[in-house]
mmCIF file of C-alpha atoms in Angstrom:
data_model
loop_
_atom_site.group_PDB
_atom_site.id
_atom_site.type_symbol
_atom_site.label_atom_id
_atom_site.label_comp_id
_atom_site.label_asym_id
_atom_site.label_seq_id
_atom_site.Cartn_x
_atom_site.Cartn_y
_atom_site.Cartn_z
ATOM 1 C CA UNK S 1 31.082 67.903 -43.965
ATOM 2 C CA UNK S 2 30.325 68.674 -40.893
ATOM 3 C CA UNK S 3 28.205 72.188 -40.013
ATOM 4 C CA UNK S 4 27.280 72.780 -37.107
ATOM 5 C CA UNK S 5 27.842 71.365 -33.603
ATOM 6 C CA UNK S 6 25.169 71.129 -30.547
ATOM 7 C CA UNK S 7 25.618 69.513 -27.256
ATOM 8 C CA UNK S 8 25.758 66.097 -28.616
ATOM 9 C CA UNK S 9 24.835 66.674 -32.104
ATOM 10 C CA UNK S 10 26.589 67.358 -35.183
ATOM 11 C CA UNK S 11 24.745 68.509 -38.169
ATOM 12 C CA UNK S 12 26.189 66.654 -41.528
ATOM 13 C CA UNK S 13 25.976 68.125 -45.037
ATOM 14 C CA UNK S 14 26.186 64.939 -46.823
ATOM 15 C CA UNK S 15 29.134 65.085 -50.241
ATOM 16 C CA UNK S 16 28.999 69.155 -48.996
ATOM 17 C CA UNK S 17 25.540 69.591 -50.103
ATOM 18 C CA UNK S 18 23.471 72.380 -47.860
ATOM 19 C CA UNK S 19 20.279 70.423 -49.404
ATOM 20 C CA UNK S 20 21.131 67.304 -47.783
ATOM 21 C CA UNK S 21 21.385 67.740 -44.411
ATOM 22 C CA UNK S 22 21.689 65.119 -41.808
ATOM 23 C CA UNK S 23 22.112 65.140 -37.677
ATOM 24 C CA UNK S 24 24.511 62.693 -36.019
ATOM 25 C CA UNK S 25 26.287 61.704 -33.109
ATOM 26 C CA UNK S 26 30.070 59.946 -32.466
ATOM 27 C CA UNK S 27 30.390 56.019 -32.426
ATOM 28 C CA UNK S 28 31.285 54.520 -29.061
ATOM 29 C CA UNK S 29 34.558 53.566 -31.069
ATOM 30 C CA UNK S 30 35.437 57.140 -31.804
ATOM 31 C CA UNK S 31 35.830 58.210 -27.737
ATOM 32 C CA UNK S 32 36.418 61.603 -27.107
ATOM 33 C CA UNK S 33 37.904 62.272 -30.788
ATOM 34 C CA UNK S 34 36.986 66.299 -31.079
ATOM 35 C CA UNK S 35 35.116 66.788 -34.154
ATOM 36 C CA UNK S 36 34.499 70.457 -35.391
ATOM 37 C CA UNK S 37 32.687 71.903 -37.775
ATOM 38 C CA UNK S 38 34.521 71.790 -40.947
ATOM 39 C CA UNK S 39 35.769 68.303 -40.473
ATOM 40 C CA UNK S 40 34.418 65.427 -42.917
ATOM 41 C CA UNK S 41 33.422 62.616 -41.294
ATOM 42 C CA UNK S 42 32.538 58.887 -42.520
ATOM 43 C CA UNK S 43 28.409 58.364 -41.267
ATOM 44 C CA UNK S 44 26.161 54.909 -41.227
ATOM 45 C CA UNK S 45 22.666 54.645 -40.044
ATOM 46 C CA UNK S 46 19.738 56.404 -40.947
ATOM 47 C CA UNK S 47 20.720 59.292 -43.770
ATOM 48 C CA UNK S 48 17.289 60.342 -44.352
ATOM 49 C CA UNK S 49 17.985 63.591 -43.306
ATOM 50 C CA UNK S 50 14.051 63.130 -41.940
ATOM 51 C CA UNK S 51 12.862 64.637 -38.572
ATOM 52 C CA UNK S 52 14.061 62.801 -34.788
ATOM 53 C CA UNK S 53 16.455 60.208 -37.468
ATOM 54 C CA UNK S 54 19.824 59.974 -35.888
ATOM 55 C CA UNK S 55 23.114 58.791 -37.925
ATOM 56 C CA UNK S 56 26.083 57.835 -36.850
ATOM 57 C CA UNK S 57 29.863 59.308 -37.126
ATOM 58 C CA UNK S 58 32.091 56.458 -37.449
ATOM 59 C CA UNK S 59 35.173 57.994 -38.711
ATOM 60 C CA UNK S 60 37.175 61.802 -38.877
ATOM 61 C CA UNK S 61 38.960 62.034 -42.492
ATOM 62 C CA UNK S 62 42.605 63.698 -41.463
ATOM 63 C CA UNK S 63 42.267 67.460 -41.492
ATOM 64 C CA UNK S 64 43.933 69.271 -44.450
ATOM 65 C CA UNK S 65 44.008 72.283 -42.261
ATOM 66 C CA UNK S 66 43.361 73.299 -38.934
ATOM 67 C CA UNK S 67 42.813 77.107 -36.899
ATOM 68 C CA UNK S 68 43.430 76.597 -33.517
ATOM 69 C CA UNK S 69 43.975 78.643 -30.418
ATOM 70 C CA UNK S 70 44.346 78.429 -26.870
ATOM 71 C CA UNK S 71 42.383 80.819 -24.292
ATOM 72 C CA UNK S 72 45.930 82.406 -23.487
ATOM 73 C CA UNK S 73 49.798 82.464 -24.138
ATOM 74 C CA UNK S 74 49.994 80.442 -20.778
ATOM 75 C CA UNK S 75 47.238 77.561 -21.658
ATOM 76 C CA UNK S 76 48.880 74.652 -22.485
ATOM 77 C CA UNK S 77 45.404 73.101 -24.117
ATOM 78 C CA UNK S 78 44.834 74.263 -27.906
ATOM 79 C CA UNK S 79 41.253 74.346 -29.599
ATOM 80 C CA UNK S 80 40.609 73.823 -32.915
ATOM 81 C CA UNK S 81 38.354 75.836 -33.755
ATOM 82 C CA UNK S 82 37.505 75.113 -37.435
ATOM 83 C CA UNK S 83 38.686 72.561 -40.077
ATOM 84 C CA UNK S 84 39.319 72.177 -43.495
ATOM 85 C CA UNK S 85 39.044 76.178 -44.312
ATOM 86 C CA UNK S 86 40.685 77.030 -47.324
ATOM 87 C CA UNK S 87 41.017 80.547 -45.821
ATOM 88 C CA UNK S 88 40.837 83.130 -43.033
ATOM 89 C CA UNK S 89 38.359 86.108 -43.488
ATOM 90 C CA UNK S 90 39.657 88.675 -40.946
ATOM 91 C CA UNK S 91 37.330 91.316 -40.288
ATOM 92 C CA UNK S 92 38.457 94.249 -38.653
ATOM 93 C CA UNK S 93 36.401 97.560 -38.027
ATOM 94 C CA UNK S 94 38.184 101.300 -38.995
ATOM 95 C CA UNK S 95 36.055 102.347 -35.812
ATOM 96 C CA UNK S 96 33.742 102.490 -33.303
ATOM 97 C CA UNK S 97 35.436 99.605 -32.329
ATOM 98 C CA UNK S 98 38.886 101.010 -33.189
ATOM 99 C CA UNK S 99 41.107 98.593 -35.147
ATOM 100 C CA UNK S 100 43.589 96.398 -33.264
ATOM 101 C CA UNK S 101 47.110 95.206 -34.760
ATOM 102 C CA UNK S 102 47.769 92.974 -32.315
ATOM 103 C CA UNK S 103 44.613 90.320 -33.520
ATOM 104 C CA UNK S 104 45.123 91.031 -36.803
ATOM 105 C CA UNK S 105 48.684 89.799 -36.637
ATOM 106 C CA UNK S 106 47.879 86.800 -34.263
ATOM 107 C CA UNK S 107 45.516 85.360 -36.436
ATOM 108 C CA UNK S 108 47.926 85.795 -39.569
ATOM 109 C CA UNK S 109 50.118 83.876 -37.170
ATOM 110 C CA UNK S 110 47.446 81.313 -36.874
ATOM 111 C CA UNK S 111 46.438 80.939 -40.212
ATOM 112 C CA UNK S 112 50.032 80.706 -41.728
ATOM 113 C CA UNK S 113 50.814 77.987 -39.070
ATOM 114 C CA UNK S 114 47.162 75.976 -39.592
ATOM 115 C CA UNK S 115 47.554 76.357 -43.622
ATOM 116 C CA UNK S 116 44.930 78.883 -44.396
ATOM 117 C CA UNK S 117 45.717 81.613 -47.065
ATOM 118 C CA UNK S 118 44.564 84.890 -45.094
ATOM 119 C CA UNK S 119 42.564 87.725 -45.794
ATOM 120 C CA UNK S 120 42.157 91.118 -44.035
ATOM 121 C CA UNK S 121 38.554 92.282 -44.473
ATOM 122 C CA UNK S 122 38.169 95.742 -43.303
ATOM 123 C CA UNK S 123 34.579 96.983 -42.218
ATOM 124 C CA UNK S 124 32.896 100.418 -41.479
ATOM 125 C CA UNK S 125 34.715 102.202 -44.101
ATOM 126 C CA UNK S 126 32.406 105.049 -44.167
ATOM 127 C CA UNK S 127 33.575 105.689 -40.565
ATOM 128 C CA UNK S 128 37.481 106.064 -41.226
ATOM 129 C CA UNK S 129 39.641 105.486 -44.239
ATOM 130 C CA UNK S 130 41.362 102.221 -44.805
ATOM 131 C CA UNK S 131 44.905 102.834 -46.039
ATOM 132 C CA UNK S 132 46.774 103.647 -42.768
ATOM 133 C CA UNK S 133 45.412 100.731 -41.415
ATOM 134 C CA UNK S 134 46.417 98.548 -44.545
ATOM 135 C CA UNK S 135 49.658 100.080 -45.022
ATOM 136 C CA UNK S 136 50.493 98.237 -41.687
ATOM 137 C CA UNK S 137 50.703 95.284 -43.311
ATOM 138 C CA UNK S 138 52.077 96.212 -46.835
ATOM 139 C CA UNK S 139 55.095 93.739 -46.535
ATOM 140 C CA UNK S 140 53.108 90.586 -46.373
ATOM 141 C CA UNK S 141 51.604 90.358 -49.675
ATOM 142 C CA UNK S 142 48.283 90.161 -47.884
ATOM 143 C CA UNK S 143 45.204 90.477 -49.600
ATOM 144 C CA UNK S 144 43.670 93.685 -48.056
ATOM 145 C CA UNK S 145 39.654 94.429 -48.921
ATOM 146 C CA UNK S 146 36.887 96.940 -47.710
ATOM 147 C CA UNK S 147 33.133 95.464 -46.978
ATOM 148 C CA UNK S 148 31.660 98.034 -45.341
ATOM 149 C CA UNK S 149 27.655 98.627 -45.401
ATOM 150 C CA UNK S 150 27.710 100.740 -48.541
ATOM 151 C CA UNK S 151 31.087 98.788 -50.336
ATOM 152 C CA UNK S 152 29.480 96.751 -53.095
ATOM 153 C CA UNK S 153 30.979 93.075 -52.696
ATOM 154 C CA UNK S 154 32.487 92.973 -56.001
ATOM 155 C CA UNK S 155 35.669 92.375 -55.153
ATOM 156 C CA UNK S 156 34.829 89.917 -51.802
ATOM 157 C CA UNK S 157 32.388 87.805 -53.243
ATOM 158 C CA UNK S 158 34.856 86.266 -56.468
ATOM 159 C CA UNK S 159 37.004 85.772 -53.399
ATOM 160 C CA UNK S 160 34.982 83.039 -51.706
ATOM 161 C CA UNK S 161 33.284 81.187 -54.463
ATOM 162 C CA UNK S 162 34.050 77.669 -54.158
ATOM 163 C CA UNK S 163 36.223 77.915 -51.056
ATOM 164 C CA UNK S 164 35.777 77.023 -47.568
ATOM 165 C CA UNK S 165 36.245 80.496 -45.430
ATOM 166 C CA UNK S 166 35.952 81.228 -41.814
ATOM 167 C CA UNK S 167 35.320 84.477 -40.033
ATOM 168 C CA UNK S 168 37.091 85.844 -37.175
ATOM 169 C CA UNK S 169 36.898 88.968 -35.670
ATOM 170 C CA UNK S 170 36.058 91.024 -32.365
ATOM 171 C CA UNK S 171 32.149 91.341 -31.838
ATOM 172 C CA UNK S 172 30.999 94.804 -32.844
ATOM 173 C CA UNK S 173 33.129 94.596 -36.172
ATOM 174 C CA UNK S 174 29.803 94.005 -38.596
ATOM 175 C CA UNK S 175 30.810 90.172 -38.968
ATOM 176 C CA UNK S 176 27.041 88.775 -38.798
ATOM 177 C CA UNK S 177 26.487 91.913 -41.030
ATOM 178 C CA UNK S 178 28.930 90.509 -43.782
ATOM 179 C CA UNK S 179 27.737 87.383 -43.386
ATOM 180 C CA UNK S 180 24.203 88.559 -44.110
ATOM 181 C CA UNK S 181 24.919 90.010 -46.981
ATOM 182 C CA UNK S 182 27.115 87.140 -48.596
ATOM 183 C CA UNK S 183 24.370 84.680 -47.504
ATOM 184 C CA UNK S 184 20.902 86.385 -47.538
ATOM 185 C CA UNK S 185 18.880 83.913 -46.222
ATOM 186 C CA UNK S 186 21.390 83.093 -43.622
ATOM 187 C CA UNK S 187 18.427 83.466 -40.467
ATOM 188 C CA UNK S 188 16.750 80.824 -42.536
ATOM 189 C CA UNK S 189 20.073 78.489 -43.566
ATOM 190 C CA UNK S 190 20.688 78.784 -39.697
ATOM 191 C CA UNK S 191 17.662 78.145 -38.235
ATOM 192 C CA UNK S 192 17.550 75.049 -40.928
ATOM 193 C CA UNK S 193 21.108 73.813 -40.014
ATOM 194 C CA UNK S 194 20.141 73.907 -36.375
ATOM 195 C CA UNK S 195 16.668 72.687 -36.536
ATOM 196 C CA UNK S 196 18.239 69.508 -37.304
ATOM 197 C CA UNK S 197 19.756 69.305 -34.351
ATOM 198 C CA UNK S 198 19.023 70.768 -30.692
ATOM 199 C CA UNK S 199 18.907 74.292 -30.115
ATOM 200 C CA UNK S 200 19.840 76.792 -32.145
ATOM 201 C CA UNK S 201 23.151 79.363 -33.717
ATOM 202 C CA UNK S 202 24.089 81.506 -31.130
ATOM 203 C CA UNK S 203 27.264 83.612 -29.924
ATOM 204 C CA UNK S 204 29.226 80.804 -28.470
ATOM 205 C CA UNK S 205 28.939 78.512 -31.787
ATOM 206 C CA UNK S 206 30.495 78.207 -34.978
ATOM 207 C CA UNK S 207 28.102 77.435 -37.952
ATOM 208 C CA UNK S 208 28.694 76.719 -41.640
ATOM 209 C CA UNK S 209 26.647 78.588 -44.558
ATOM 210 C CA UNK S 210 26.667 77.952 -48.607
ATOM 211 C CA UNK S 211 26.882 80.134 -50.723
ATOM 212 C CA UNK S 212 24.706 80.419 -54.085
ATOM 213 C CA UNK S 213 27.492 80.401 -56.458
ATOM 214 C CA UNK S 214 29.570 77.225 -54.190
ATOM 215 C CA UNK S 215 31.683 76.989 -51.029
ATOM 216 C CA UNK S 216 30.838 78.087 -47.744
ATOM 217 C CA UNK S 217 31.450 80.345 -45.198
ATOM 218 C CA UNK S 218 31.909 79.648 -41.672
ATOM 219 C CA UNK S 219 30.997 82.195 -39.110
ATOM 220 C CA UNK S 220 32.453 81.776 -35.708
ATOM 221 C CA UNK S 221 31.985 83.322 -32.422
ATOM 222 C CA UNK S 222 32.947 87.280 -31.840
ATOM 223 C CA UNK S 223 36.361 86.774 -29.995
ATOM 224 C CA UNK S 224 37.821 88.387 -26.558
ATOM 225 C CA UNK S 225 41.532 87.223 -27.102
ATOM 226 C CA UNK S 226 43.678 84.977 -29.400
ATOM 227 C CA UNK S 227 46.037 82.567 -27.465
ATOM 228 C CA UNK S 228 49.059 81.304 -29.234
ATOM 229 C CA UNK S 229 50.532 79.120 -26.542
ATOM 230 C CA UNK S 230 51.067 75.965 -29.169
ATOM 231 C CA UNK S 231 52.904 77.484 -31.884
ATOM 232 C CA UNK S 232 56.455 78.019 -32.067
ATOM 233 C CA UNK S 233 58.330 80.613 -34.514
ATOM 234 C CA UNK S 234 59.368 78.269 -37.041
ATOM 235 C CA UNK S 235 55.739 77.618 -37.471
ATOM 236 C CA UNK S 236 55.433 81.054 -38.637
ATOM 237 C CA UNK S 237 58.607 81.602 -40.945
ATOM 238 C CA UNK S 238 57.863 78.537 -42.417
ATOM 239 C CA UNK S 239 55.143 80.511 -44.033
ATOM 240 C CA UNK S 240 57.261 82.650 -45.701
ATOM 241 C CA UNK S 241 58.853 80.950 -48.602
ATOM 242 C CA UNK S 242 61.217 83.096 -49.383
ATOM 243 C CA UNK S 243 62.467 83.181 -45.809
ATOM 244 C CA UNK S 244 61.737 79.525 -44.947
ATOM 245 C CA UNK S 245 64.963 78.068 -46.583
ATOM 246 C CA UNK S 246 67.386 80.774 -44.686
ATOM 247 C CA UNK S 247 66.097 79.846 -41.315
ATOM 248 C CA UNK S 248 67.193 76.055 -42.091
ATOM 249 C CA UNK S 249 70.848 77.967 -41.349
ATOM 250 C CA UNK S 250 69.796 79.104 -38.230
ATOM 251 C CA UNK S 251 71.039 77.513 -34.909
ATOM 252 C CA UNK S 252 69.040 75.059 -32.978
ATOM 253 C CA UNK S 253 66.746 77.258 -30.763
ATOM 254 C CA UNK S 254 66.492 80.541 -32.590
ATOM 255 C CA UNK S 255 64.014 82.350 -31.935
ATOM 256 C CA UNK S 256 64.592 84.398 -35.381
ATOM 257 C CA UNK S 257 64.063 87.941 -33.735
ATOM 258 C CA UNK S 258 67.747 88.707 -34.601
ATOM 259 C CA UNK S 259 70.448 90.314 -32.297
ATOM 260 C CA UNK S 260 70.521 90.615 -29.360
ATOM 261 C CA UNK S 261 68.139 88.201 -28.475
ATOM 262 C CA UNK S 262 69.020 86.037 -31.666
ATOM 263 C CA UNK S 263 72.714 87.083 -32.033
ATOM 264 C CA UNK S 264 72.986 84.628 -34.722
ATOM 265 C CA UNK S 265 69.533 84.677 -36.808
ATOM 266 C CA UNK S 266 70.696 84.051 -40.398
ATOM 267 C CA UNK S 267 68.056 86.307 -41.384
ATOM 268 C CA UNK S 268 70.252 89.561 -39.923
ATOM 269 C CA UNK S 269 72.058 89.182 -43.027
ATOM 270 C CA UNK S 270 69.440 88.714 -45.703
ATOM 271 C CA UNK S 271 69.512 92.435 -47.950
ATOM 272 C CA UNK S 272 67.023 93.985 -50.186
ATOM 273 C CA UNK S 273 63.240 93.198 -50.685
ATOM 274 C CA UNK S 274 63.731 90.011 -48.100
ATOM 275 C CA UNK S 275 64.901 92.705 -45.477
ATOM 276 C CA UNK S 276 61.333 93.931 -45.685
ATOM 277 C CA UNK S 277 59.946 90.562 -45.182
ATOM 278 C CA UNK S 278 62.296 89.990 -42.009
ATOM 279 C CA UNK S 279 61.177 93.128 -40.879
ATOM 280 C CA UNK S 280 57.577 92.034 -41.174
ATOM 281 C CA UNK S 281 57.609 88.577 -40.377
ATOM 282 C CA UNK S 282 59.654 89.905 -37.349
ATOM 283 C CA UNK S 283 56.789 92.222 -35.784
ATOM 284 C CA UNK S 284 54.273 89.043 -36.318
ATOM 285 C CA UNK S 285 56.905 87.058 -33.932
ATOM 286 C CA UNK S 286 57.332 90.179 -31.571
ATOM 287 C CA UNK S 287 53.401 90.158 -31.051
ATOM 288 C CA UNK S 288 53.468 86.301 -30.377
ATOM 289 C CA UNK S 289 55.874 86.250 -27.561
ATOM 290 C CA UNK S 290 54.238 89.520 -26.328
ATOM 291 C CA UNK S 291 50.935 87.866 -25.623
#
């Protein structure tokens, strides 16, 4: 598994064990294949793990997930960021910075369309309280939990045990402050991720930690904006089971933002609890083509 990336360098947790650390580069062979932290990867050479030894990658397993994002709406060139993440940790402040819908519902967008199951982490709870916030989200079924400074992890920790799960969030919204206190050592499992390499974690890299009961978190760069520019709606209502097999109704081309700009979205005429889940699902595709 791959943990951290360096000009060059990839650090290697060989079978997903922090203790057995490795640093390698890409085989001629692969080219320009993009390899990201979170991808497994096939190594030969030296695996001593031992200072200025060098493996090589020789092969990138196919990814059973993928968050990606482009810089904007308009950027035809998508990033992955991470791989392999069983889930996406969104942390959002209540203040000081002031919570922003918009990110939170482009990276639900993101995750439902790259596989991950999504969480909204909400930080700095002493600050403001967290329902009204929440309640913005009520229709998704979306796991909603507070980790602020003085919330007891109780309820996030049993969350991540033995799962791969990436954080994403504006900086400012106590991300490396979480991640400090889900990984304690995490200055040292840093520093001893990147010594392997060259240079060392900072704001424009991703890195993975373990945690001490299994599975890792990934912590990834504070982010300015969220482009969307490869995903297209069915991406997103394909997320939604329920809704998923009325869109297959739909005419070639919809949208699924219903009349007038969908006249004929199948979804207009879905009643009940699912009208809730249009209505949802709906706002997440409003904020996509919004940018």
């Amino acid at each position: 598994m791959v943990v951290t990336v360096d000009r060059g360098r990839w650090g290697c947790a060989l079978d997903a064990d922090p203790d057995r650390l490795v640093t390698a580069m890409r085989a001629r062979e692969l080219g320009r294949t993009p390899i990201v932290v979170g991808d497994n990867v096939g190594i030969v050479g030296d695996v001593s793990g031992k200072q200025d030894t060098l493996a090589r990658i020789v092969r990138r397993d196919e990814r059973r997930t993928v968050l990606r994002r482009t810089a904007d709406d308009t950027d035809p060139t998508e990033r992955v960021v991470v791989a392999n993440a069983d889930q996406l940790l969104i942390v959002v402040a209540l203040a000081d910075p002031p919570p922003r819908t918009g990110l939170v519902q482009r990276a639900l967008i993101a995750a439902y369309a790259g596989g991950l199951q999504p969480i909204l982490c909400l930080t700095k709870s002493d600050l403001a309280p967290a329902e009204p916030f929440a309640a913005e989200f009520a229709e998704l079924d979306l796991t909603v939990i507070t980790a602020g400074r003085d919330d007891p992890l109780d309820v996030v920790a049993p969350l991540l045990t033995g799962k791969v799960t990436v954080l994403l969030g504006h900086s400012g919204v106590g991300k490396s402050t979480l991640v400090n206190r889900l990984v304690p050592d995490a200055d040292r499992a840093i520093g001893q991720v990147t010594g392997i390499g060259r240079g060392r974690h900072t704001s424009t890299q991703s890195v993975a930690l373990p945690l001490s009961l299994g599975g890792w978190v990934i912590d990834t760069p504070g982010i300015r904006s969220f482009g969307l520019a490869h995903i297209e709606p069915d991406d997103v209502m394909l997320a939604f089971s329920d809704l998923a097999e009325a869109i297959k109704d739909c005419p070639r081309g919809c949208g699924h933002l219903g009349a007038p700009a969908d006249p004929e979205c199948v979804l207009d005429t879905l009643t009940g609890p699912a009208a809730g889940r249009v209505a949802a699902a709906r706002r997440l595709l409003a904020a996509m083509r919004e940018g």
